[in-house]
Structures are given as C-alpha cells and as structure tokens.
C-alpha cells in the first residue's frame, strides 16, 4: 500500500508521512524492509514515540489482515446504518449516552466540545462516514486518550452491527436488557433475596454494597445525601474532617456521584416486576404523583426507607419516559440555609418527555417566584392560560396538557390555589388595624363609636389586642372611613353612595357642601332641614352656634338669618352681618370647668359622651396631653393637670 493511501485513510499521521518521504519510503513494503533489516526505527530524524508506534504497526506481519478486517467492518457498519428501525436507533442513542458518560473526564469534555449538539447515533454516523478512523483528527485528543477513544468507537460500531441483526421488536428489547444493562453491572450477582423485593430494594443494595460505587462514595450516602428518611445531613466541612479530605473534595465527589447515578442505575430497568401496578401507581400520564400512603407502601413493600424525592428520582431512571423538573441539589442534598434570589424546590416532578421540551419550566418557576416576592396587600387572580402560554416554546402540544402539570407545581411548590383558569395570588403583608376595623364596621352595618368597633374586632378576631386609641388613630388616618361629627363615631365611606340618608363628616362639612350647591345664601331653616336628613338629632340653635364657632371663617352671615360661604360673590341685595367673635375660654377657665365636671360625675369626660360639655372637655384634655408631651405647658399647669386626671375618682364626693 502506498504511503499516500495510508495518510488518506488516516493510518498514519502527517508527521509520520513526512518522515517516510524524508527516508524515501513510498510504500508499506519499504517500511517493512527497513524494519526487517534494522529491527527498530531508533535514530530517525523527527521520529518520536507516536510515529514509531505507527511505523511498528505497519511493519507487523498481520498489518494487511487487520486492514482487511477494518475494511470489512466498515462495509458492515455502512450496511447496518441503512437497515436500522426507529426502536433500534432509540436504543443505540441510549447506549451511546451511557458509555459516553463513563469516559474519562478529559476525553468526555473534548468530545463534548467537538460534538456540540451532543454525541448520538446521527452524530457518530456523520463523523464516521466523513472519514473512517477520523478519531486522530479530533483536536485535543492526546496520546493517552487515543486508546480509550478507539475502544469507545469500537463499542459503538459493534453495538450497531449486532443490534441491526435483530429484527423482532420483542427480541430487540431483550437485546437491550442483555447488552445495555449488563454492560453496567451483571445483575446475576445481586442476591435473590434482594431482587425478589423489586427494583427499589435493588437500588438500596447497590447503595450499601461496593457493587457500583467504591467505599468512599458509599460513606457519603448517609452523610451528604437525603436518600434515606433517617439521614442526618452533615456540612461538607464536617464530612471532610471525618473522611480526612478537604470539603471541596467532598463537594466534587458528591456532584460526581449524582452523575454516576444517571449512568449506572439504568441497570434496574432489567427488572420487570409489577410493584407499581400493585401500588396502583399511575405512570401513564404526563406527570407522576405519589400520595403519602403510596410512599409508605412502596417503602414497606421494598423494605426500604427512601425519601419521597429519592423515590421520584429512582422512578425517573426506571421508567425512562420522564424528565425531571426541579433541582436535584435542593431535594437530594442536605441544606442548612435557603438559597437567595431563586426558588428553593420542595420536590422534583416527573414530566413526560412528550411535553417536557415544549415549555420553559425554569422560566415559569422563576417568574412565579419574582411575582410572589413583591408585596401584595390584597389577594388577586391571574389567568392560568395566559401565564402558561407565555412560557410555551412552541405549539407542538396543547397548553392544557402543560397547564395540568403547571397547576400541580403551583400548588405543591408555592401553596397557590388554582380554581378553573384562575391562579389565586394571596396577600403576603400583615393585616393592618384599619382592615380589622373595616371588617368590624361592615359586620356592625351602621355608624358606630370606637368602643363598639373595638369590641366587634375582638369578637371577630379574638387573637388581636388593639387599643381604642390605636383603632381611633387608624380610622382617622386611613381612606375608607368617615367620621360622624366629632364624637369618635365612624362609618364607611362607601355607605355615602349605598345607604340612604348617610353622610360622613362634621355638621360644618355637610353645610359647606350644601351651600356650595346653591347660588344664593340659604336660610337657617333651609340649612337645618337639609342637615336633618343626616343628623336627625340636631336643631337650628345648635347649628347656628356650631357654624359661628368655625375657626377658619368658612361661613358668612347675612340679614334675615341667611347663611353663605366666604369667597362667593353674592348679589349686593343681601346685607352682610358683622358678627362679634366668640370669646375663647382661658386655660384656667377650662381647668375649672374640668374640675367641676369631675366633682359632678366622678369621672373624666369621654369622646363618646352624650353630654355636650363633656365632648368639649375631652377635646381640651387631649390637646393638653399633646402640649405637655411637646414641652409647651408650664410646670405649674402640668402639675395641676396631672393631679386632676390621675386622682382616684372613687373617693370623690359630689
């Protein structure tokens, strides 16, 4: 065979080709003749270890026999490619995935970089048919990995050829169990007393004996993973101290074990038992769900103590037709704190491979997480259809199928209710005093005093402990409430439009509103008649007194008992009456009035008093407390005030 032909067929490297040209070797026969004469290739210029190995291989007596075998294998392989049925192709893909994950890390990483879409039957076919034995052309494949790579490719070649010979679908599945699963671990080595309990017990056996994993990894199972219900998780640093390795090395081993699981545990697929059927576990739908009772039953039947999430993990490997939605690290690793800025998964979900690739599961969960982190003072609804549709990647499957799984995740992961097409987003802020008061007033159904509102709040929510002052302050501050005069009597703002003859505010507020609707001043009788709709216990005299005491000078008074608003240009025919300002009582006069009230009634005035004088005195008492608090009352007056309001009224005689 000519040297150029050897180079073309990748039997030698370019370096070796150049060496042959330098030595005037134009055929394989020239190389063998040189070797037969000198018995080595030492001392040849630029001939390194790799080139020497290539030359030695060409010089061997069976070189042409191996070339013929390779040529025959090549023809068989090309023929097998053409006859493969979909089931065979699926099994080959599984086989390639399995043996790829078992490659040395450096070699696997090199292949991942070369086969950017992942190694598969199609990728192997494209690669192989472009150039037979092209392995040496893959950038990054060193001399140490060449042998492993050739073995890897040979496994794929022979597997394709052998499975292509099997035509019966049932026999194809048997072939899979024998060739794929047995490639991982010889199942006949597993004791009968283990296999009779089913594939969950087989997993338990593989985790506790040095069958699939070495002693170092086995030690981690009870410390670094939440596989078993009795597991007491340890921090990586603590595990490292016990195993006399660094916590970083513990982390690396732990992560590698999960990868090993995916490539080694498929051996359990060789066990065809009716465990799931016995437990009435439905695995035919788009998602697998287990009840707490089924988890208990599976463990009892299998004589295991697996966690619910690890059972889901095993089912995913065993059933093949499902993908995992969720974070394995969240559910299978012990955690001592929650991860920030992302959702911390409570469980994993087995979602059918039919719908899994058509929906952005991570994006959906991240969106819900962000939505729930925002402050929500009031519950509201979202459309399930709109939310699911926003994360559909295509329309290959209906949104309804995806929505069923999405609703399960919303319920189990976030505790959200889904009613029909509506996602219920609950409030996530503490209930405020005004909200309790609002509900109490709604229950009372009529304007009520602060004390009555407080009693109703306590009746509706016994666990609360709000003060009257706190409730009063909230009623005055928050929108939705209206005062009824100045007597600590309140109603709901909405009642003004729903309840007949109801209007909040003071008498002055109502009169001002009435006069704003009129073009001329109104008589006292007209004003009083209007007021009686909303304040039935008032009269003309008290109305007039109230309006004349207005500190802001809102009202103007005209001849013939007419009342108007300041700032309004009324006709000149109305004669304005100049009123003398009402003299205000001094501090001493108010103190004397308070003292007389205490002697008369043996108590302090209340905001809810029916006695007109008491309401005025209560207001004065509140003002004095604020002034004293701000240091605006002299020490002498403070002493008199405190002595009055802090005395024992039971000892006072009228």
Tab-separated table of N, CA and C in Angstrom, residues 184-186 205-207 209-214 217-218 260-261 264-267:
chain	number	residue	atom	x	y	z
A	184	UNK	N	-23.426	-2.417	32.475
A	184	UNK	CA	-23.200	-1.638	33.683
A	184	UNK	C	-22.819	-2.543	34.851
A	185	UNK	N	-23.633	-3.544	35.101
A	185	UNK	CA	-23.402	-4.424	36.246
A	185	UNK	C	-24.090	-5.762	35.993
A	186	UNK	N	-23.409	-6.868	36.189
A	186	UNK	CA	-24.040	-8.189	35.982
A	186	UNK	C	-25.103	-8.459	37.041
A	205	UNK	N	-29.588	-2.015	47.687
A	205	UNK	CA	-28.438	-2.923	47.694
A	205	UNK	C	-27.224	-2.282	47.018
A	206	UNK	N	-27.445	-1.653	45.864
A	206	UNK	CA	-26.348	-1.039	45.121
A	206	UNK	C	-25.743	0.152	45.865
A	207	UNK	N	-26.545	0.790	46.735
A	207	UNK	CA	-26.056	1.934	47.505
A	207	UNK	C	-25.302	1.539	48.762
A	209	UNK	N	-23.627	-1.610	49.185
A	209	UNK	CA	-22.562	-2.590	48.950
A	209	UNK	C	-21.641	-2.078	47.849
A	210	UNK	N	-20.392	-2.462	47.846
A	210	UNK	CA	-19.454	-1.991	46.815
A	210	UNK	C	-19.662	-2.667	45.463
A	211	UNK	N	-20.882	-2.547	44.944
A	211	UNK	CA	-21.196	-3.137	43.646
A	211	UNK	C	-20.972	-2.126	42.532
A	212	UNK	N	-21.626	-0.973	42.647
A	212	UNK	CA	-21.459	0.087	41.657
A	212	UNK	C	-20.536	1.199	42.118
A	213	UNK	N	-20.425	1.388	43.429
A	213	UNK	CA	-19.681	2.517	43.966
A	213	UNK	C	-18.631	2.034	44.962
A	214	UNK	N	-17.528	2.762	45.026
A	214	UNK	CA	-16.476	2.383	45.961
A	214	UNK	C	-16.843	2.788	47.383
A	217	UNK	N	-17.480	6.590	48.233
A	217	UNK	CA	-18.767	7.140	47.836
A	217	UNK	C	-19.898	6.594	48.693
A	218	UNK	N	-19.797	5.319	49.061
A	218	UNK	CA	-20.824	4.712	49.914
A	218	UNK	C	-20.924	5.445	51.240
A	260	UNK	N	-22.821	9.710	38.308
A	260	UNK	CA	-22.668	8.255	38.261
A	260	UNK	C	-24.014	7.554	38.353
A	261	UNK	N	-24.911	8.138	39.156
A	261	UNK	CA	-26.238	7.556	39.281
A	261	UNK	C	-26.922	7.430	37.931
A	264	UNK	N	-25.221	4.666	35.861
A	264	UNK	CA	-25.116	3.310	36.390
A	264	UNK	C	-26.445	2.703	36.825
A	265	UNK	N	-27.355	3.519	37.320
A	265	UNK	CA	-28.600	2.952	37.830
A	265	UNK	C	-29.554	2.417	36.765
A	266	UNK	N	-29.378	2.727	35.458
A	266	UNK	CA	-30.249	2.078	34.469
A	266	UNK	C	-30.246	0.554	34.533
A	267	UNK	N	-29.326	-0.031	35.277
A	267	UNK	CA	-29.331	-1.485	35.437
A	267	UNK	C	-30.650	-1.970	36.015
